[in-house]
XYZ file of C-alpha atoms in Angstrom:
595
model
C -27.057 111.716 -59.956
C -27.025 109.283 -63.589
C -24.531 107.389 -64.093
C -22.818 107.492 -67.158
C -23.810 104.922 -69.222
C -27.415 105.702 -68.249
C -26.413 109.498 -69.610
C -25.386 108.088 -73.294
C -28.620 105.584 -73.483
C -31.194 108.979 -72.807
C -28.444 111.925 -75.425
C -29.236 107.931 -77.578
C -33.057 108.502 -77.456
C -33.251 112.357 -77.003
C -31.080 111.751 -81.172
C -34.058 109.137 -82.471
C -36.433 111.614 -81.240
C -35.095 114.471 -83.405
C -34.623 112.016 -85.980
C -37.816 110.614 -86.438
C -36.500 107.161 -85.330
C -37.823 104.007 -83.141
C -34.787 102.380 -82.906
C -30.845 102.476 -83.377
C -28.586 99.195 -83.682
C -25.000 99.415 -82.508
C -23.035 96.841 -83.099
C -19.532 95.985 -81.305
C -17.908 96.321 -85.572
C -16.290 99.106 -86.968
C -15.420 100.446 -90.680
C -13.514 96.955 -90.900
C -15.577 94.786 -89.312
C -12.998 93.059 -87.488
C -12.961 91.085 -84.483
C -11.376 93.667 -82.136
C -11.120 97.337 -83.074
C -9.173 99.999 -82.533
C -10.805 102.523 -78.679
C -11.837 104.998 -81.453
C -13.744 103.202 -82.914
C -15.247 101.719 -79.569
C -18.948 102.424 -79.686
C -20.775 99.836 -78.465
C -18.614 99.841 -75.411
C -18.748 103.877 -74.411
C -22.360 103.460 -75.311
C -23.007 101.031 -73.186
C -19.443 100.234 -70.947
C -19.710 95.963 -72.214
C -15.976 94.805 -73.261
C -16.743 91.715 -74.691
C -14.635 91.654 -78.771
C -18.737 90.229 -80.038
C -21.741 91.653 -78.665
C -25.286 94.353 -80.438
C -26.993 96.729 -78.933
C -30.383 98.279 -79.560
C -31.860 101.082 -78.234
C -35.762 102.574 -79.037
C -36.982 105.846 -77.769
C -38.496 103.595 -75.058
C -36.199 100.738 -74.580
C -32.939 98.972 -75.112
C -31.016 95.200 -75.171
C -27.583 94.440 -75.987
C -27.183 91.012 -77.053
C -24.334 88.971 -76.654
C -23.193 85.130 -78.006
C -22.346 82.411 -74.975
C -18.761 83.760 -74.517
C -20.392 86.914 -72.664
C -23.246 85.595 -70.921
C -22.277 85.680 -67.747
C -19.944 89.212 -68.283
C -22.234 91.448 -69.543
C -24.389 91.419 -66.686
C -21.286 92.287 -64.258
C -20.808 95.211 -67.192
C -23.661 96.469 -68.754
C -26.349 97.695 -65.874
C -29.215 94.971 -66.017
C -32.098 98.932 -64.522
C -30.860 99.920 -68.585
C -30.818 96.993 -70.445
C -31.904 93.467 -71.027
C -29.989 90.644 -71.845
C -30.667 89.071 -74.732
C -28.236 86.515 -76.844
C -26.944 87.036 -80.081
C -27.678 83.755 -81.367
C -31.002 81.911 -79.374
C -33.391 85.747 -79.451
C -31.990 87.489 -83.042
C -31.690 90.993 -83.121
C -33.899 91.336 -85.811
C -36.692 88.948 -84.275
C -36.693 91.208 -80.868
C -37.042 94.225 -83.171
C -39.633 92.925 -84.644
C -41.493 91.830 -81.422
C -40.869 94.687 -79.692
C -42.064 98.041 -82.317
C -45.396 98.787 -83.974
C -45.919 98.019 -87.766
C -43.742 100.785 -90.140
C -41.160 101.737 -87.194
C -37.953 103.087 -88.883
C -34.781 101.637 -87.925
C -31.779 102.992 -88.511
C -28.383 101.442 -89.014
C -24.760 103.098 -90.327
C -23.972 100.842 -93.007
C -20.178 101.189 -92.718
C -20.454 99.224 -89.499
C -22.289 95.998 -90.406
C -21.917 93.535 -93.157
C -22.929 94.077 -96.991
C -24.817 90.232 -96.121
C -26.375 91.714 -92.844
C -27.538 94.688 -94.706
C -29.222 91.912 -96.869
C -30.561 89.840 -94.521
C -31.621 91.971 -92.568
C -34.083 94.408 -95.860
C -35.737 90.571 -95.950
C -36.193 90.443 -92.243
C -38.000 93.604 -91.714
C -39.443 93.291 -95.432
C -43.448 94.704 -95.188
C -43.138 95.172 -91.264
C -39.986 97.887 -90.096
C -38.323 100.593 -92.676
C -34.591 99.982 -92.563
C -32.894 103.921 -93.166
C -29.179 104.086 -94.061
C -27.213 106.783 -91.585
C -24.678 108.784 -93.864
C -23.156 109.723 -90.091
C -23.224 107.204 -86.633
C -25.160 109.426 -84.063
C -22.266 108.086 -81.887
C -19.535 109.824 -83.606
C -21.712 113.117 -82.799
C -22.200 112.754 -79.051
C -18.106 110.836 -78.153
C -17.200 114.355 -76.582
C -14.039 112.692 -76.047
C -13.547 110.495 -78.569
C -9.709 108.726 -78.261
C -7.491 110.198 -81.330
C -6.778 106.875 -83.760
C -3.445 105.204 -83.042
C -1.354 105.175 -86.624
C 1.371 102.749 -85.931
C 4.836 102.582 -88.369
C 4.802 100.468 -91.776
C 6.565 97.292 -90.795
C 8.076 95.286 -94.155
C 8.005 92.500 -93.934
C 11.104 89.991 -96.091
C 11.259 87.942 -98.014
C 12.615 85.547 -95.376
C 10.692 85.664 -93.068
C 6.635 85.257 -95.406
C 8.368 82.891 -98.002
C 6.738 84.713 -101.033
C 7.242 88.268 -103.226
C 4.234 90.450 -102.710
C 3.990 90.706 -106.241
C 3.340 86.748 -107.227
C 0.536 87.306 -104.375
C -0.696 89.436 -105.842
C -0.643 88.192 -109.530
C -2.221 84.689 -107.658
C -5.308 87.112 -105.775
C -5.951 88.453 -109.928
C -5.283 84.554 -111.151
C -8.677 84.692 -108.273
C -10.792 87.599 -109.771
C -10.232 87.264 -113.440
C -11.539 83.618 -112.826
C -14.747 84.818 -110.705
C -15.069 86.352 -114.464
C -14.500 89.572 -112.731
C -11.881 93.324 -113.607
C -11.657 94.282 -109.556
C -11.955 93.146 -105.722
C -12.896 94.849 -102.992
C -10.149 94.238 -100.108
C -11.683 95.505 -96.597
C -10.457 92.604 -94.637
C -7.008 94.387 -92.948
C -5.067 91.041 -93.043
C -5.690 89.899 -95.925
C -4.164 93.656 -97.454
C -1.220 93.342 -95.059
C -0.383 89.338 -95.849
C -0.926 90.682 -99.510
C 1.007 93.465 -99.159
C 4.095 91.710 -96.922
C 3.295 94.357 -94.272
C 2.210 95.007 -90.722
C 1.861 97.640 -88.045
C -0.123 97.757 -84.877
C -3.041 100.312 -85.741
C -5.226 97.689 -83.111
C -4.126 96.403 -80.316
C -2.608 93.074 -80.662
C -3.314 92.817 -84.232
C -0.430 93.687 -86.287
C -2.483 95.345 -89.449
C -2.999 98.820 -90.594
C -6.329 100.948 -91.099
C -6.680 100.895 -95.002
C -8.733 99.427 -98.233
C -7.318 97.592 -100.621
C -8.722 97.618 -104.537
C -7.599 94.367 -106.656
C -7.899 94.349 -110.449
C -7.580 91.479 -113.339
C -4.461 92.800 -114.391
C -3.021 92.673 -111.218
C -2.159 95.968 -109.989
C -3.378 97.636 -106.481
C -4.954 100.861 -105.523
C -3.770 101.192 -101.203
C -5.727 103.068 -99.800
C -4.024 104.123 -96.990
C -1.881 108.134 -95.219
C 1.067 108.384 -97.976
C 3.856 110.003 -95.015
C 2.616 106.616 -93.413
C 4.786 104.514 -95.598
C 8.322 104.327 -95.600
C 10.819 105.174 -98.225
C 11.607 102.120 -99.867
C 7.634 100.578 -99.654
C 7.554 101.034 -103.187
C 10.597 98.961 -104.349
C 9.060 96.524 -101.926
C 5.918 95.531 -103.048
C 7.067 96.230 -106.854
C 5.533 97.349 -109.744
C 2.173 98.003 -109.659
C 0.848 99.387 -106.347
C -0.622 103.071 -106.559
C -1.270 104.600 -102.670
C -4.550 106.261 -102.773
C -5.276 108.982 -99.890
C -8.488 106.816 -97.463
C -10.745 110.477 -98.681
C -10.407 108.555 -101.956
C -10.867 105.400 -101.262
C -15.595 106.704 -102.639
C -13.484 108.326 -105.451
C -12.417 105.519 -106.301
C -15.237 103.127 -106.627
C -17.583 105.343 -108.506
C -14.597 105.043 -111.737
C -15.622 101.813 -111.124
C -18.437 102.127 -112.731
C -19.978 99.134 -115.838
C -17.261 97.319 -114.238
C -17.951 93.453 -112.682
C -16.325 93.790 -109.252
C -16.433 91.426 -106.270
C -17.375 91.988 -103.125
C -17.393 89.881 -100.116
C -20.352 90.499 -98.507
C -18.992 88.683 -94.726
C -16.050 91.371 -94.956
C -16.842 93.899 -96.525
C -19.277 96.168 -94.994
C -22.184 97.850 -96.459
C -21.504 101.276 -97.348
C -18.376 99.899 -100.659
C -21.877 97.795 -101.906
C -23.795 100.249 -101.688
C -21.313 102.801 -103.680
C -20.143 100.505 -105.757
C -24.060 99.452 -106.477
C -25.817 103.471 -106.968
C -22.534 104.055 -110.019
C -24.792 100.943 -111.724
C -21.302 97.964 -111.238
C -22.319 94.903 -111.153
C -21.379 93.460 -107.424
C -20.553 90.186 -107.588
C -21.056 88.655 -104.406
C -17.601 85.893 -103.651
C -15.541 85.525 -100.563
C -12.197 87.634 -100.371
C -9.910 85.592 -102.582
C -7.256 86.362 -100.144
C -8.277 84.256 -96.940
C -7.781 80.453 -98.522
C -4.583 81.187 -99.407
C -3.605 83.198 -96.974
C -5.092 80.649 -93.897
C -2.725 77.895 -95.973
C 1.058 78.723 -94.972
C 3.838 78.263 -97.086
C 6.726 76.306 -95.752
C 8.261 79.338 -94.762
C 5.335 80.423 -93.006
C 5.777 76.968 -91.240
C 8.780 77.257 -90.372
C 8.353 80.224 -88.578
C 4.721 79.245 -86.670
C 7.159 76.212 -85.533
C 10.081 77.986 -84.204
C 8.208 80.812 -82.606
C 6.059 77.643 -80.543
C 9.282 76.635 -79.039
C 10.399 80.761 -77.958
C 6.563 80.468 -76.103
C 6.721 77.170 -75.030
C 9.683 77.913 -73.056
C 7.900 81.552 -71.906
C 4.804 79.632 -70.914
C 6.982 76.519 -69.256
C 8.712 79.471 -67.101
C 5.796 81.153 -65.965
C 3.935 77.866 -65.209
C 6.747 76.655 -63.035
C 7.335 80.246 -61.453
C 3.742 79.817 -60.346
C 3.920 75.857 -59.309
C 7.015 77.566 -57.063
C 4.956 80.131 -55.945
C 1.883 78.314 -54.646
C 4.130 75.866 -52.416
C 5.965 79.166 -50.893
C 1.723 79.981 -49.945
C 2.149 82.492 -52.276
C -1.649 83.132 -53.844
C -0.646 85.915 -56.621
C -3.663 88.005 -57.580
C -5.283 87.350 -62.157
C -3.277 90.463 -63.118
C -0.156 89.777 -61.310
C -0.501 86.862 -62.496
C -0.617 88.340 -66.845
C 2.463 90.723 -66.287
C 4.893 87.530 -65.445
C 3.576 85.792 -68.093
C 4.034 88.153 -70.722
C 7.689 89.635 -68.646
C 8.487 85.773 -69.394
C 6.932 86.745 -73.285
C 8.927 89.786 -73.420
C 12.007 88.045 -72.995
C 11.860 87.562 -76.191
C 13.371 90.301 -78.873
C 10.806 89.008 -81.723
C 8.111 89.358 -79.519
C 5.905 92.119 -81.318
C 2.984 92.269 -79.027
C 0.523 89.864 -76.930
C -2.246 88.328 -79.397
C -5.249 89.388 -77.397
C -5.680 90.185 -73.703
C -4.198 87.387 -71.361
C -7.708 85.686 -69.798
C -5.852 84.949 -66.419
C -8.758 83.832 -65.142
C -8.741 82.606 -61.531
C -11.429 80.300 -59.228
C -14.599 81.345 -60.921
C -13.726 83.532 -62.902
C -12.510 81.479 -65.606
C -16.143 80.389 -65.645
C -16.549 83.093 -67.947
C -14.304 82.802 -71.213
C -13.445 85.577 -72.107
C -12.630 87.039 -68.555
C -10.738 89.926 -68.900
C -9.236 90.643 -65.046
C -8.954 94.198 -66.340
C -12.399 94.762 -66.307
C -13.354 94.679 -63.096
C -13.355 96.519 -59.916
C -9.764 94.646 -58.444
C -9.099 91.713 -59.914
C -9.557 88.281 -58.234
C -7.099 86.651 -56.589
C -5.728 82.696 -56.559
C -7.176 80.279 -53.895
C -5.956 77.073 -53.145
C -7.698 73.536 -54.094
C -9.049 75.830 -57.523
C -8.578 76.325 -60.763
C -6.163 78.924 -62.763
C -6.700 79.677 -66.362
C -4.643 81.028 -68.005
C -5.335 82.506 -72.156
C -2.857 83.964 -73.842
C -0.608 84.237 -76.934
C 2.237 86.094 -78.765
C 2.385 87.929 -81.683
C 6.209 87.102 -82.799
C 7.998 88.557 -86.089
C 7.596 84.609 -87.002
C 4.087 83.269 -86.255
C 1.884 84.157 -83.849
C 0.330 81.989 -80.777
C -3.077 80.843 -78.868
C -2.251 78.385 -76.279
C -4.670 77.781 -72.236
C -3.974 76.373 -69.798
C -5.571 74.835 -66.528
C -3.804 74.943 -63.953
C -3.976 72.777 -60.359
C -3.539 75.608 -57.560
C -3.226 72.939 -54.488
C -6.637 69.782 -55.052
C -8.788 70.415 -57.616
C -11.622 68.514 -56.311
C -12.906 65.460 -57.822
C -15.695 67.503 -60.548
C -12.692 69.628 -61.178
C -10.671 66.469 -62.295
C -13.914 64.557 -63.896
C -14.580 67.900 -66.190
C -10.657 68.491 -67.152
C -10.677 65.159 -68.329
C -13.353 64.922 -71.082
C -12.821 67.961 -71.577
C -9.355 66.672 -72.695
C -10.584 63.287 -74.081
C -12.305 65.679 -76.627
C -8.457 67.709 -77.082
C -6.840 64.319 -77.998
C -9.137 63.152 -80.143
C -9.151 65.569 -82.159
C -5.419 65.885 -82.512
C -5.420 62.333 -83.245
C -7.707 62.551 -85.706
C -7.759 61.524 -89.735
C -9.944 62.386 -92.247
C -9.969 62.484 -95.860
C -9.498 65.965 -98.177
C -12.984 68.115 -98.234
C -13.739 67.593 -94.887
C -15.046 71.162 -93.458
C -14.319 71.992 -89.031
C -18.171 71.637 -88.124
C -17.834 67.604 -89.016
C -14.079 67.544 -87.194
C -16.543 69.479 -83.282
C -18.016 66.945 -82.746
C -15.241 64.119 -81.799
C -14.162 67.110 -79.339
C -17.749 67.864 -77.443
C -18.199 63.734 -77.733
C -17.866 62.272 -73.967
C -19.191 65.940 -72.603
C -22.479 65.578 -73.818
C -21.919 61.458 -73.206
C -22.565 62.927 -69.688
C -25.121 65.759 -70.213
C -22.445 69.000 -70.618
C -21.110 71.020 -73.253
C -19.591 73.988 -73.746
C -20.518 77.704 -76.114
C -18.156 78.157 -77.846
C -16.228 77.131 -81.096
C -13.887 74.232 -80.655
C -11.773 75.778 -83.720
C -10.665 79.016 -85.074
C -7.755 79.794 -87.701
C -4.964 81.099 -86.525
C -2.358 83.692 -89.278
C 1.151 83.927 -89.568
C 1.921 86.826 -87.433
C -1.330 88.163 -88.322
C -5.094 87.760 -86.555
C -5.402 85.145 -83.764
C -8.680 84.354 -85.294
C -8.283 83.953 -88.603
C -10.867 83.108 -91.594
C -12.190 80.164 -93.430
C -12.024 77.858 -91.433
C -13.400 76.278 -87.911
C -14.097 73.890 -86.041
C -17.485 74.379 -84.628
C -20.917 73.740 -84.473
C -21.803 75.850 -87.041
C -21.682 74.878 -90.289
C -19.376 76.578 -91.913
C -18.296 75.365 -96.008
C -14.817 75.116 -95.938
C -12.362 72.822 -96.172
C -9.796 71.977 -93.994
C -6.615 71.860 -96.161
C -2.453 71.749 -95.524
C -0.930 73.852 -93.822
C -3.171 75.601 -92.289
C -2.851 76.504 -88.220
C -6.369 76.177 -86.768
C -6.325 75.675 -82.483
C -7.881 72.753 -80.638
C -9.480 74.438 -77.255
C -11.986 71.911 -75.551
C -12.925 72.955 -72.276
C -16.838 73.133 -69.682
C -17.638 75.904 -67.398
C -19.357 76.299 -64.146
C -21.297 79.589 -63.311
C -19.918 80.389 -60.714
C -17.584 77.434 -59.775
C -14.533 76.867 -62.202
C -13.462 77.221 -65.460
C -11.810 74.649 -67.920
C -9.779 74.403 -71.667
C -7.243 72.755 -72.525
C -6.390 74.048 -75.873
C -2.985 74.176 -79.170
C -3.099 75.190 -82.245
C -3.175 72.686 -84.954
C -0.877 72.393 -87.675
C -2.589 70.323 -90.791
C 0.106 68.254 -92.516
C -0.622 65.549 -95.054
C -0.587 62.157 -93.763
C 0.539 58.962 -96.547
C -1.579 56.011 -95.914
C -2.177 51.626 -97.752
C -5.087 52.783 -98.761
C -6.402 54.466 -101.763
C -6.287 58.059 -100.841
C -3.863 59.890 -98.720
C -5.989 61.962 -95.594
C -5.581 65.235 -93.157
C -4.057 64.842 -89.720
C -2.941 67.008 -86.994
C 0.176 68.528 -85.961
C 0.537 69.789 -83.117
C 2.417 73.191 -82.795
C 2.546 73.971 -79.271
C 5.184 73.126 -76.724
C 4.229 73.409 -73.128
C 2.577 70.746 -69.907
C -0.932 69.754 -69.998
C -0.944 69.892 -65.961
C -1.461 66.237 -64.767
C -2.604 66.741 -61.389
C -6.002 67.062 -63.174
C -6.430 64.218 -64.774
C -8.639 61.195 -63.704
C -6.303 58.518 -65.694
C -9.161 55.216 -64.853
C -10.809 57.750 -67.898
C -8.408 57.341 -70.375
C -7.776 55.064 -72.700
C -4.473 53.033 -73.668
C -4.508 55.439 -76.737
C -5.646 58.668 -75.205
C -2.313 58.138 -72.393
C 0.214 57.002 -75.481
C -0.614 60.597 -76.661
C 0.005 62.404 -73.656
C 2.719 60.661 -72.924
C 4.004 61.030 -77.518
C 3.013 64.817 -75.880
C 4.696 65.225 -73.283
C 8.025 64.069 -74.693
C 7.259 66.188 -77.327
C 7.142 68.869 -75.350
C 10.470 67.616 -73.456
C 12.089 67.038 -76.902
C 11.664 70.270 -78.142
C 11.810 73.366 -74.867
C 14.467 71.171 -72.359
C 18.021 72.519 -73.966
C 16.211 76.642 -74.370
C 14.406 76.776 -70.734
C 16.659 77.860 -67.673
C 18.870 75.684 -65.512
C 15.683 76.221 -62.730
C 13.270 75.234 -64.846
C 14.407 72.199 -66.441
C 13.690 69.937 -62.826
C 9.837 71.271 -63.212
C 10.006 70.589 -67.127
C 10.681 67.034 -66.690
C 8.437 66.350 -63.895
C 5.771 67.879 -65.183
C 6.433 66.216 -68.647
C 7.663 62.433 -68.337
C 5.996 59.568 -68.442
C 2.747 58.148 -67.007
C 2.261 54.966 -67.070
C -1.088 52.445 -64.975
């Protein structure tokens, strides 16, 4: 009897044969190109069973392959049948190279231009030119075959007051219009969901874990904006909230309004906008300027109100995390070793005590023992959740979406007595974490220049981790926010004052254990006595780091001083906020360490 995955793969192959197409590319992304997508757009999951937030599949009439990055190399083997799909590394074996090597000259490759970025399609056309033919589809074949597709979930539109966001929408729109005009454009197509919500000071929950609304927008150089969303979804005071100059259109009107830009100069971000938008504009003769979404940098650099909110929510989140870790230590001491699902639910219950919590910022990674070796492990995607075991490590990566900010924290907890090897690797990762947190750097520094600081101690021992060191974080928006990052990728975006980025070096031993230490850091200006001021990081996260995992002989005096200073700030900010039964645990876990 065929499995569901095999039946769906066969259905795609039948479609390929019928349409005289040799291969179909199925990315994880939907038309909005976000990292997280609503259930009704999870096409890659429908086809393969893979639940990760990044990946791509290729199906030919005789072969199939699934491509994932280093976060998912273990997970994909547990979810996608090896007898149906070949496993490939997204970076080491690029999908387009795979196509060229596995197909014949002149074969036809089909894609849905709505689920690929404009830059990806342009690169594909260059890479395949003269070898393979790229066919752009009007309808995605998975949409035709997905008979039990979930109904889209449309959430309430939340209007964000000025005392929460710090700047009126009308002022933001004028700033963005100035940037559009400065690029020589008449209009800009805005497709990143968090950019639209930031620009209009609104939020929603159309996508699980992301406070956004499925919509599009066009900003014009005079400051007016066209908003594409079902008008019935908007509260009656929406117009007064956003101010003059915002017109509402149904989503179906997007093509019509784009086609009316004939003869205009239109800015399109080739990385955040799908290829379909650009194709429509090019077909009607508009001049398209490839340029970054003008909202990216203004949104990433938080204003004083947003920073105040981020600091406040991190203290409350620290109370929830500390309460959970205190509870966990007590349970282990009593010999009660819970499973990963119970632990995730318990942590959620502590966060839910905060009335400002709207949602989690992502599905909690609750990983016991060897499961933590999978960077983005999800116990809900396993046959059964893993169980804590003595003398091991437990990794919990979690966060909350609060009305005043977004949190993301990872702690690796000793369950019993960790091995010497676990302690060594944790300490090497901690040294990298401290090096990033203590960094001082001039204006204009890029994230990839900081990344080496996090990896240097692991590298010196012949180790590394296959993910970035840090990502941007939004203000009650995407937990993974562009454009800046801290990683090996040479992204030419400077770190600027007001940005919030994660600091999360780690180490992962397959079938052994996983380690990650993550705080969120605010980029702040540091005065100097030199020729110029520098930038540095201020840790926002407030939660103890498990000292049971540290070999203090491997820490320098400066690193030990950082740890003591950080724990002092945790104590100062949380001791009056946590319950009386948590205070003794908090005191014990934050007290200064002396040699």
